Structures are given as structure tokens and as C-alpha cells.
Amino acid sequence: MKIKMPPSVNMVIDSLHAKGFEAYAVGGCVRDTILAREPDDWDITTSASPQQVKEIFDRTVDTGLEHGTVTVLAGSGAHEVTTYRIDGEYEDGRHPKEVVFTSSLAEDLRRRDFTINAMAYNNEEGLVDLFDGIRDLQRKVIRCVGNPTERFSEDALRILRALRFSAQLGFKLDPATLDAIIALAPTLEKISAERIRVELNKLLISKRPEYMEAVYEAGITKIVLPEFDELMKTPQNNPHHCYNVGEHTIAALQHVPADPILRWTMLLHDIAKPACRTTDEAGIDHFKGHAPAGEKMAKAILRRLKFDNETIRQVAALIRWHDCRMPALIRWHDCRMAPEKPVIRRILNKLGPELFEKLMIVQEADTMAKSLYQREKTLERIGKVRECVREILDNGDCFTLKMLAVSGKDLMELGVPKGPKIGECLNAALEEVMKDPAKNTKEYLTEYVKTLL
Ligand code: ATP
Ligand code: MG
């Protein structure tokens, strides 16, 4: 088998060979190239020690010397070059207690998680496949290298990684691997939130976010996202719905593009429904207040998973507004004055145009994951809102303090005292202008502010 490697990878491997060391491309890049997928990065494994690697290359970064990893900057690329190693015991299912370097490629491949991730390649020797990785790629199977129970006991994160690769590649889990996953899922409890987040995120932004259901069935969400299990247990007896909350969530995930903000929003948009469910005398379920309650819960979950503040902000805002019907729009056809625009300007003020567009995508996906009842009407309404936004933006309508025809300085010149009063007046002026953009002139607003004093 011949694999085409980028010139910079060839250069790194050739330089190591020239000094008498072994070197191979290894892991994900080999797997992905064989599958005709674009590899994320090219990792190199070598018999050279980190010190020797640093001596051979001019430009290196000490990425993780204690784990044997040096990043080599070659051309415009950066490649992680890692010394052959055996991971020592994992005392807590988390970190190898110690890393032992070895001179054997076979030992290095044996420590890797799955057969499809345990292949190495270079141009001289071709493919090194000691654990039938190629066969598993052809059979589309995720299978542990060696005994699954032992491998998951060394590092429980591999349990979630198995599901993540299965979602990314559309592969099945080998039966013995699946048995061990189910048995050891509770041990994921020992794994840090950061490592869980990385794998869960990769699964969610994969082509098959619906594999979340397999994550649930294996007993993994019960440990890493127990709130999701509640969704799977919450029925929705309501004409708008044909699924329980969990099934609806999974369907909604499939209707948004593979963007982390959108996928996490869909995953968590109804997270408060179990807590907000009431059933009326007719047996119909209602979920009043689930959007603001969901915003709160989502924030707590994302913080627990150590997400960055910007992601939390965006997902929380989308969840808060996901169910907003922009009610005046239902009467769109009757209103010459388009009175719904004030509502939209107000939401634009809260979200900004980019997040507003994401909100439209969220609302469409949410609709597509419900029953057919009123679906066309709702989609049409979302289309109208989009049109409205376009008009607001094209017109340059004001919806932020920055766009206001008067500034804080202008107000001070009018005699508004320094301090909180300035902000109050500016916000009041903005409210006026969001109702009617024609009022965004210095003349009008000056008069208006005077009435407030
Ligand atoms: P991706 O395309 O997502 O980067 P990858 O296969 O490159 O997939 P990485 O997490 O980057 O995955 O890891 C690189 C390689 O290191 C894997 O292919 C695997 O051989 C090995 N590896 C990574 N994490 C583990 C682990 N927890 N246990 C065993 N081997 C691992
Ligand atoms: Mg990788």
C-alpha cells in the first residue's frame, strides 16, 4: 500500500532516517488517508529520543517532553514527533503513572487505543499493521488493541473515544469492545471534564450526531451528562410533537450544520423540559418557562465541562430565545407597517446579526424535529423574520447604542448629569428608535431627551 504524504512529513521522516533512526507517520493520519479523509494533522513516531529529535531539527517546540513529544516546524507545517513509548500503569484511569521510552515500534503501536489507530507508515517499509487495522477499516469496526477490559481500565476516556470514532466514521463497535464499554462506562467518572468535553464535542460535530443515542444506550451520558438521560425519559404528549424530548433533541441535532455552537445549542435547547413539564386535564403536556430555565441549566453544564466563556455566552443566548415566536409576525399579512420589526430589532440588539441568523437555523431545526402540525406555517414565519432582518440591516436601522444619532457626550452637553442618568437616557432613546427608526435623528432625540429630564 502506498500513501501520499505531505512534503514536510517526508522531510521529517527522511531527516530522522538519515541520522539512523526509525520514523513513521502513525495513528489518525494513516487511518484517515486510507479512508480518503483529510487528516487533521500528521503525527510521527520515532526511535529517536526527544533530545535527539531536538538536535536534528533547527526549529522545534517542547510540546510534551515528559511524554516524548517534540513539535518540529518544517516548511509551513508543524508535526508532533513522539518517541516510541510504552504507557506505564494508569493508576487512576487518567494519567499514565509513568511513560517508558522503548526502541520497539511494536510496543508503541500496542499502547494505542484502537486497531484502526495503531497503524504506521513510511515510504521505505510501507504499512505496518500488526493488529489487523486494515481489516477493521474494511469491516468498519472499532476494536480495541488487545483486551478491551484491560485497555478501558488503563484509560477510561477510551470508552468515549470509541463512540466518537464510531460517530465520525459510521463504524460499528466490535462486540467484545462494546461489552467492555457497557461494563466500564461508570469509570468515566474519574476522567477530567476537559478530556470528556473534547471527545463529546468531536462526536457532536461529526457527520452523525445522532450517535448520541448510542452514547446514552451504553450508559455513558448517565455519567458525563446525566441531564440527557432525563430527556430520554420525558414524553411530550402535545400535537406539536411526535417524539419524547430526547428523541426530538437527537432529530434536531441532525438538522443543524456541524458547527459546535449550533450542535451544543440543539443538544441542550430543551434540557429544562423534564423539570418544567406539566400535564393538563386533557392529558396534554406543557413546558412553560423551559427556555429561560434551559439557559440556566445549559450554562451550568457547559461550565462544568470547562467550556470557554464565548461558547457559553452564545449557546446560552440561543437557548434563551430558541422558543421565541416573535408573535406579532403571525399577523404579518395584515400589517402594512410591519409592526413586528420592533421586536426583531430588540432581539437583534441582544444577539447581533450573526447570532440572530444562528437563531433562525436553530428554530428551523427545532421545527423540523417536531410533528408535521403547523410545520409549514412555522417555516414560513421564520422565512419572513429573515426577510425582515435583511430589510433592517439594508436600511441601516438602529438597534445598538453605537448606532444611535446621539452620544453620551451630546447628552452631557444637553445638561444630563454625569453618571447613571446618561445610560438611562441613551437606553430610553434606543427604545424609541427601535420602535421607529425614523426617529434616529439628532433633532428628534435631543427633544426627546429633554422630555426625560
Ligand atoms: P483526530 O483525527 O481526532 O485527531 P486521532 O486518531 O489523530 O484522531 P488523537 O486524539 O489525535 O486521535 O490521537 C492520536 C493517536 O494517539 C491516536 O490515533 C491513537 O493512536 C493514540 N491515542 C490518542 N489517545 C489515546 C488514548 N487515550 N489511549 C490510547 N491511544 C491513544
Ligand atoms: Mg490527531
Coordinates of C-alpha atoms and ligand atoms in Angstrom, one line a residue:
M1 CA 0.0 0.0 0.0
K2 CA 1.3 3.5 -0.9
I3 CA 0.2 6.6 1.0
K4 CA 0.8 10.1 -0.3
M5 CA 2.3 12.1 2.5
P6 CA 2.8 15.9 2.5
P7 CA 6.4 17.0 1.6
S8 CA 7.0 18.3 5.1
V9 CA 6.2 14.9 6.6
N10 CA 8.5 13.2 4.1
M11 CA 11.2 15.7 5.0
V12 CA 10.9 15.0 8.8
I13 CA 10.9 11.2 8.3
D14 CA 13.8 11.4 5.8
S15 CA 15.9 13.5 8.2
L16 CA 15.4 11.0 11.0
H17 CA 16.3 8.1 8.7
A18 CA 19.4 10.0 7.6
K19 CA 20.6 10.0 11.2
G20 CA 20.0 6.3 11.6
F21 CA 16.6 6.4 13.4
E22 CA 13.4 4.7 12.6
A23 CA 10.4 7.0 11.8
Y24 CA 6.8 6.6 10.7
A25 CA 3.6 8.5 10.2
V26 CA 1.3 7.0 12.7
G27 CA -2.3 6.9 14.1
G28 CA -5.1 9.1 12.8
C29 CA -3.3 10.4 9.7
V30 CA -2.7 6.8 8.4
R31 CA -6.3 5.8 9.2
D32 CA -7.8 8.9 7.6
T33 CA -5.6 8.7 4.4
I34 CA -6.6 5.1 3.8
L35 CA -10.2 6.1 4.2
A36 CA -9.6 9.0 1.8
R37 CA -10.4 11.5 4.5
E38 CA -8.3 14.6 5.0
P39 CA -6.2 14.1 8.2
D40 CA -6.3 16.8 10.8
D41 CA -2.6 16.5 11.4
W42 CA 0.3 14.2 10.7
D43 CA 1.9 12.6 13.8
I44 CA 5.3 11.0 13.6
T45 CA 6.6 8.2 15.8
T46 CA 10.3 7.6 16.0
S47 CA 13.0 5.6 17.8
A48 CA 14.9 8.8 18.4
S49 CA 14.8 10.3 21.9
P50 CA 13.2 13.8 22.3
Q51 CA 16.8 15.1 22.9
Q52 CA 18.0 13.6 19.6
V53 CA 15.0 14.9 17.8
K54 CA 15.8 18.4 19.0
E55 CA 19.4 18.1 17.9
I56 CA 18.4 17.0 14.4
F57 CA 15.9 19.8 13.6
D58 CA 16.6 23.6 13.8
R59 CA 13.1 24.7 14.7
T60 CA 11.4 22.7 17.5
V61 CA 9.0 23.3 20.3
D62 CA 9.0 21.3 23.5
T63 CA 5.3 20.2 23.4
G64 CA 5.4 17.5 26.0
L65 CA 8.9 16.3 26.6
E66 CA 7.9 14.1 29.6
H67 CA 5.6 12.2 27.2
G68 CA 8.3 12.2 24.5
T69 CA 6.7 14.7 22.2
V70 CA 8.6 17.4 20.3
T71 CA 6.9 19.6 17.7
V72 CA 9.0 20.0 14.6
L73 CA 8.4 23.1 12.5
A74 CA 9.0 22.1 8.9
G75 CA 8.1 24.3 6.0
S76 CA 4.8 25.9 6.8
G77 CA 3.8 22.9 8.8
A78 CA 4.2 21.7 12.4
H79 CA 4.4 18.0 13.2
E80 CA 4.4 16.3 16.5
V81 CA 7.3 13.8 16.7
T82 CA 6.9 11.4 19.6
T83 CA 9.4 8.9 20.8
Y84 CA 8.3 5.2 20.8
R85 CA 6.9 4.7 24.2
I86 CA 5.1 2.3 26.5
D87 CA 2.5 4.0 28.7
G88 CA 3.1 2.8 32.2
E89 CA 0.2 1.8 34.5
Y90 CA -2.7 4.3 34.6
E91 CA -3.1 4.5 38.3
D92 CA -6.4 6.4 38.2
G93 CA -7.7 5.7 34.8
R94 CA -6.5 9.1 34.0
H95 CA -2.7 9.6 33.6
P96 CA -0.1 7.0 32.9
K97 CA 1.9 6.9 36.1
E98 CA 5.0 6.9 34.0
V99 CA 6.0 6.8 30.4
V100 CA 8.8 4.5 29.4
F101 CA 10.6 5.0 26.1
T102 CA 11.2 1.9 24.0
S103 CA 13.2 1.0 20.9
S104 CA 10.3 -1.1 19.6
L105 CA 7.7 0.2 17.1
A106 CA 5.5 -2.8 18.0
E107 CA 5.5 -1.8 21.7
D108 CA 4.5 1.7 20.7
L109 CA 1.6 0.5 18.5
R110 CA 0.4 -1.9 21.2
R111 CA -0.3 1.0 23.6
R112 CA -2.7 2.7 21.2
D113 CA -6.4 2.5 21.7
F114 CA -8.0 1.0 18.6
T115 CA -6.7 -1.2 15.8
I116 CA -7.6 1.4 13.2
N117 CA -5.4 3.9 15.1
A118 CA -2.5 1.6 15.5
M119 CA -1.0 1.6 12.1
A120 CA 2.3 3.1 11.0
Y121 CA 3.6 4.0 7.6
N122 CA 6.7 5.2 5.8
N123 CA 7.7 5.1 2.2
E124 CA 10.5 2.5 2.7
E125 CA 8.6 -0.1 4.6
G126 CA 5.0 0.7 3.6
L127 CA 2.2 0.0 6.0
V128 CA 2.9 -1.6 9.4
D129 CA -0.3 -3.1 10.6
L130 CA 0.2 -5.5 13.5
F131 CA -3.3 -5.7 14.8
D132 CA -5.5 -6.0 11.7
G133 CA -6.3 -2.4 11.5
I134 CA -6.9 -2.6 7.7
R135 CA -9.3 -5.5 8.2
D136 CA -11.2 -3.5 10.7
L137 CA -11.3 -0.4 8.5
Q138 CA -12.8 -2.6 5.8
R139 CA -15.3 -4.2 8.1
K140 CA -16.0 -0.7 9.6
V141 CA -15.4 -1.8 13.1
I142 CA -13.9 -0.1 16.2
R143 CA -12.0 -2.7 18.1
C144 CA -9.5 -2.3 21.0
V145 CA -5.9 -3.3 20.6
G146 CA -5.7 -6.3 22.9
N147 CA -8.1 -7.0 25.8
P148 CA -10.9 -4.3 25.8
T149 CA -11.4 -4.6 29.6
E150 CA -7.8 -4.0 30.3
R151 CA -7.5 -1.2 27.8
F152 CA -10.5 0.7 29.1
S153 CA -9.3 0.1 32.7
E154 CA -6.0 1.8 31.8
D155 CA -7.7 4.9 30.5
A156 CA -11.5 5.2 30.7
L157 CA -11.5 8.1 28.2
R158 CA -11.1 5.4 25.5
I159 CA -14.7 4.4 26.3
L160 CA -16.0 7.7 25.0
R161 CA -13.3 7.8 22.2
A162 CA -14.7 4.5 20.8
L163 CA -18.2 6.1 20.4
R164 CA -16.6 9.3 19.0
F165 CA -14.7 7.4 16.3
S166 CA -17.8 5.3 15.6
A167 CA -19.8 8.5 15.0
Q168 CA -17.1 10.2 12.9
L169 CA -16.6 7.2 10.7
G170 CA -20.0 5.5 10.8
F171 CA -18.4 2.3 12.2
K172 CA -19.9 -0.4 14.5
L173 CA -18.4 -1.4 17.8
D174 CA -16.8 -4.8 17.9
P175 CA -19.0 -6.9 20.3
A176 CA -16.3 -7.5 22.9
T177 CA -15.3 -3.9 22.8
L178 CA -19.0 -2.9 23.3
D179 CA -19.4 -5.3 26.2
A180 CA -16.5 -3.8 28.0
I181 CA -17.8 -0.3 27.2
I182 CA -21.1 -1.0 28.9
A183 CA -19.4 -2.7 31.8
L184 CA -16.9 0.1 32.4
A185 CA -18.9 3.2 31.5
P186 CA -19.2 4.2 35.1
T187 CA -15.4 4.5 35.4
L188 CA -15.6 7.6 33.1
E189 CA -16.4 9.4 36.4
K190 CA -12.6 9.5 37.0
I191 CA -11.9 11.4 33.8
S192 CA -11.4 15.1 33.8
A193 CA -14.1 17.3 32.3
E194 CA -11.7 18.8 29.7
R195 CA -10.9 15.4 28.2
I196 CA -14.6 14.5 28.2
R197 CA -15.5 17.7 26.5
V198 CA -13.0 17.3 23.7
E199 CA -14.4 13.8 22.8
L200 CA -18.1 14.7 23.2
N201 CA -17.6 17.8 21.1
K202 CA -15.9 15.8 18.3
L203 CA -18.8 13.3 18.4
L204 CA -21.4 16.1 18.3
I205 CA -19.8 18.0 15.4
S206 CA -19.3 14.8 13.4
K207 CA -21.5 13.7 10.5
R208 CA -23.5 11.6 12.8
P209 CA -24.5 13.5 15.9
E210 CA -27.4 11.0 16.3
Y211 CA -24.8 8.6 17.7
M212 CA -25.6 10.5 21.0
E213 CA -28.3 7.8 21.3
A214 CA -25.6 5.1 21.3
V215 CA -23.7 7.1 24.0
Y216 CA -26.9 7.1 26.0
E217 CA -27.6 3.4 25.5
A218 CA -24.1 2.5 26.5
G219 CA -24.6 4.2 29.9
I220 CA -22.1 6.9 29.1
T221 CA -24.3 10.0 29.3
K222 CA -25.5 8.8 32.7
I223 CA -22.0 9.6 33.9
V224 CA -20.9 12.6 31.8
L225 CA -24.3 14.3 31.0
P226 CA -27.0 12.8 33.3
E227 CA -29.4 15.6 32.3
F228 CA -29.6 14.0 28.8
D229 CA -30.9 10.7 30.3
E230 CA -33.8 12.7 31.8
L231 CA -34.7 13.9 28.2
M232 CA -34.9 10.4 27.0
K233 CA -37.4 9.6 29.8
T234 CA -39.6 12.6 29.2
P235 CA -42.7 12.2 27.0
Q236 CA -44.3 15.1 25.1
N237 CA -48.0 14.4 24.7
N238 CA -48.7 17.5 22.6
P239 CA -49.9 18.0 19.0
H240 CA -46.6 19.7 18.1
H241 CA -44.6 16.7 19.0
C242 CA -44.2 13.1 17.8
Y243 CA -41.1 12.2 19.9
N244 CA -40.1 12.2 23.5
V245 CA -37.8 15.1 24.4
G246 CA -34.6 13.0 23.9
E247 CA -35.6 11.7 20.5
H248 CA -36.7 15.2 19.5
T249 CA -33.3 16.5 20.6
I250 CA -31.4 13.9 18.5
A251 CA -33.6 14.7 15.5
A252 CA -32.9 18.4 16.0
L253 CA -29.2 17.8 16.1
Q254 CA -29.3 16.3 12.6
H255 CA -30.9 19.4 11.2
V256 CA -28.2 21.9 12.0
P257 CA -24.8 22.1 10.3
A258 CA -21.7 20.7 12.0
D259 CA -20.9 23.9 14.0
P260 CA -20.1 23.5 17.7
I261 CA -22.3 26.4 18.8
L262 CA -25.3 25.1 16.9
R263 CA -24.8 21.4 17.9
W264 CA -24.4 22.2 21.6
T265 CA -27.4 24.5 21.4
M266 CA -29.5 21.8 19.9
L267 CA -28.2 19.2 22.4
L268 CA -29.2 21.4 25.3
H269 CA -32.1 23.5 24.0
D270 CA -34.8 21.5 25.8
I271 CA -32.7 20.5 28.7
A272 CA -35.1 22.0 31.2
K273 CA -38.2 20.4 29.8
P274 CA -38.2 17.5 32.2
A275 CA -38.2 20.0 35.1
C276 CA -40.8 22.2 33.5
R277 CA -43.3 19.6 32.4
T278 CA -46.9 19.9 33.5
T279 CA -49.9 17.9 32.2
D280 CA -53.3 19.5 31.9
E281 CA -56.7 17.8 32.5
A282 CA -56.9 16.8 28.8
G283 CA -53.6 15.0 29.3
I284 CA -51.6 17.4 27.2
D285 CA -48.1 18.2 28.3
H286 CA -46.8 21.8 28.6
F287 CA -43.3 23.0 29.2
K288 CA -43.8 26.6 30.3
G289 CA -40.6 28.5 31.0
H290 CA -38.3 25.8 29.7
A291 CA -36.3 28.3 27.6
P292 CA -35.0 30.6 30.4
A293 CA -34.7 27.6 32.7
G294 CA -32.8 25.8 30.0
E295 CA -30.5 28.7 29.6
K296 CA -29.5 28.5 33.2
M297 CA -29.0 24.7 33.1
A298 CA -27.0 24.9 29.9
K299 CA -24.7 27.4 31.4
A300 CA -24.1 25.2 34.4
I301 CA -23.5 22.2 32.2
L302 CA -21.1 24.0 29.9
R303 CA -19.2 25.5 32.8
R304 CA -18.9 22.0 34.3
L305 CA -17.5 20.8 31.0
K306 CA -15.0 23.7 31.1
F307 CA -16.1 25.4 28.0
D308 CA -14.8 28.9 27.2
N309 CA -16.9 31.9 28.1
E310 CA -17.7 32.9 24.5
T311 CA -19.2 29.5 23.7
I312 CA -21.2 29.5 26.8
R313 CA -22.5 33.0 26.0
Q314 CA -23.6 32.1 22.5
V315 CA -25.2 28.8 23.4
A316 CA -27.0 30.3 26.4
A317 CA -28.4 33.2 24.4
L318 CA -29.6 30.9 21.6
I319 CA -31.3 28.6 24.1
R320 CA -32.9 31.6 25.9
W321 CA -34.5 32.7 22.6
H322 CA -35.0 29.4 20.8
D323 CA -38.7 29.2 21.5
C324 CA -39.4 32.9 20.9
R325 CA -42.3 33.1 18.5
M326 CA -41.9 36.8 17.6
P327 CA -45.7 36.8 18.0
A328 CA -46.6 39.9 16.0
L329 CA -45.4 38.1 12.9
I330 CA -48.4 35.8 12.8
R331 CA -50.3 38.8 11.7
W332 CA -47.7 39.8 9.1
H333 CA -50.0 39.7 6.1
D334 CA -52.4 42.1 7.8
C335 CA -49.9 44.8 8.7
R336 CA -48.8 47.3 6.3
M337 CA -46.5 48.9 8.9
A338 CA -44.7 45.7 9.7
P339 CA -45.1 46.2 13.4
E340 CA -43.0 43.1 14.2
K341 CA -39.8 44.9 13.3
P342 CA -39.5 46.5 16.7
V343 CA -39.5 43.0 18.2
I344 CA -36.8 41.9 15.8
R345 CA -34.7 45.0 16.3
R346 CA -34.9 44.3 20.0
I347 CA -33.7 40.7 19.6
L348 CA -31.0 42.0 17.2
N349 CA -29.9 44.3 19.9
K350 CA -29.5 41.3 22.3
L351 CA -27.9 38.9 19.8
G352 CA -26.3 40.8 17.0
P353 CA -26.9 39.8 13.3
E354 CA -24.7 36.7 13.3
L355 CA -26.2 35.1 16.3
F356 CA -29.6 36.1 15.1
E357 CA -29.0 34.1 11.9
K358 CA -28.0 31.1 14.1
L359 CA -31.2 31.5 16.0
M360 CA -33.1 31.1 12.7
I361 CA -31.2 27.9 12.0
V362 CA -32.0 26.7 15.5
Q363 CA -35.7 27.5 15.1
E364 CA -35.8 25.7 11.7
A365 CA -34.1 22.6 13.1
D366 CA -36.4 22.6 16.1
T367 CA -39.4 22.8 13.8
M368 CA -38.1 20.0 11.6
A369 CA -37.7 17.7 14.6
K370 CA -41.4 18.1 15.6
S371 CA -44.6 16.7 14.2
L372 CA -46.0 18.0 10.9
Y373 CA -48.6 20.0 12.8
Q374 CA -48.3 23.7 11.7
R375 CA -44.8 23.0 10.3
E376 CA -45.2 24.8 7.0
K377 CA -46.7 27.8 8.8
T378 CA -43.8 28.0 11.2
L379 CA -41.2 27.7 8.5
E380 CA -42.9 30.4 6.5
R381 CA -42.9 32.6 9.6
I382 CA -39.1 32.0 10.1
G383 CA -38.6 32.9 6.4
K384 CA -40.5 36.2 7.0
V385 CA -38.4 37.0 10.0
R386 CA -35.2 36.5 7.9
E387 CA -36.6 38.9 5.3
C388 CA -37.4 41.4 8.0
V389 CA -33.8 41.2 9.3
R390 CA -32.4 41.7 5.9
E391 CA -34.5 44.8 5.5
I392 CA -33.5 46.2 8.9
L393 CA -29.8 45.6 8.0
D394 CA -30.1 47.0 4.5
N395 CA -31.9 50.1 5.8
G396 CA -29.2 50.6 8.4
D397 CA -32.0 50.8 11.1
C398 CA -30.5 51.5 14.5
F399 CA -30.6 48.7 17.1
T400 CA -27.5 49.4 19.2
L401 CA -26.3 52.3 21.3
K402 CA -23.4 52.8 18.9
M403 CA -25.8 53.3 16.0
L404 CA -27.8 56.0 17.9
A405 CA -27.7 59.5 16.5
V406 CA -26.8 60.9 19.9
S407 CA -23.9 60.0 22.2
G408 CA -23.3 60.3 25.9
K409 CA -21.2 63.4 25.2
D410 CA -24.2 65.0 23.4
L411 CA -26.4 64.3 26.4
M412 CA -23.9 65.9 28.8
E413 CA -23.9 69.0 26.6
L414 CA -27.7 69.0 27.0
G415 CA -27.3 69.1 30.7
V416 CA -27.8 65.4 31.6
P417 CA -25.8 64.9 34.8
K418 CA -22.8 62.6 34.6
G419 CA -23.4 59.1 36.0
P420 CA -26.1 56.5 35.5
K421 CA -28.6 59.0 34.2
I422 CA -26.7 59.1 30.9
G423 CA -27.0 55.4 30.3
E424 CA -30.7 55.6 31.2
C425 CA -31.4 58.3 28.7
L426 CA -29.4 56.6 26.0
N427 CA -31.3 53.3 26.6
A428 CA -34.6 55.1 26.5
A429 CA -33.7 56.8 23.3
L430 CA -32.6 53.5 21.8
E431 CA -36.0 52.0 22.8
E432 CA -37.8 54.9 20.9
V433 CA -35.6 54.4 17.9
M434 CA -36.0 50.6 17.8
K435 CA -39.8 51.2 17.6
D436 CA -39.4 53.7 14.8
P437 CA -36.0 54.1 13.0
A438 CA -37.1 57.4 11.5
K439 CA -36.7 58.9 15.0
N440 CA -33.0 58.3 14.9
T441 CA -32.0 61.9 14.3
K442 CA -30.2 64.3 16.5
E443 CA -33.0 66.8 16.3
Y444 CA -35.7 64.4 17.4
L445 CA -33.6 62.7 20.1
T446 CA -32.5 66.0 21.6
E447 CA -36.1 67.0 22.1
Y448 CA -37.0 63.5 23.3
V449 CA -34.2 63.5 25.9
K450 CA -35.3 66.9 27.2
T451 CA -38.7 65.4 28.0
L452 CA -37.0 62.9 30.2
L453 CA -35.2 65.4 32.3
Ligands
ATP1 P1 -8.2 13.0 15.3 O1 -8.4 13.0 13.8 O2 -9.4 13.3 16.0 O3 -7.0 13.8 15.7 P2 -6.6 10.8 16.1 O4 -6.7 9.4 15.8 O5 -5.4 11.6 15.5 O6 -7.9 11.5 15.6 P3 -5.7 11.8 18.6 O7 -6.5 12.0 19.8 O8 -5.1 13.0 17.9 O9 -6.7 11.0 17.6 O10 -4.6 10.8 19.0 C1 -3.5 10.4 18.1 C2 -3.2 8.9 18.2 O11 -2.7 8.7 19.5 C3 -4.4 8.0 18.1 O12 -4.6 7.7 16.7 C4 -4.0 6.8 18.9 O13 -3.1 6.0 18.2 C5 -3.3 7.5 20.0 N1 -4.1 7.8 21.2 C6 -4.6 9.0 21.5 N2 -5.3 9.0 22.6 C7 -5.2 7.8 23.1 C8 -5.6 7.1 24.3 N3 -6.4 7.8 25.2 N4 -5.3 5.8 24.5 C9 -4.5 5.2 23.6 N5 -4.1 5.7 22.5 C10 -4.4 7.0 22.2
MG2 MG -4.9 13.6 15.8

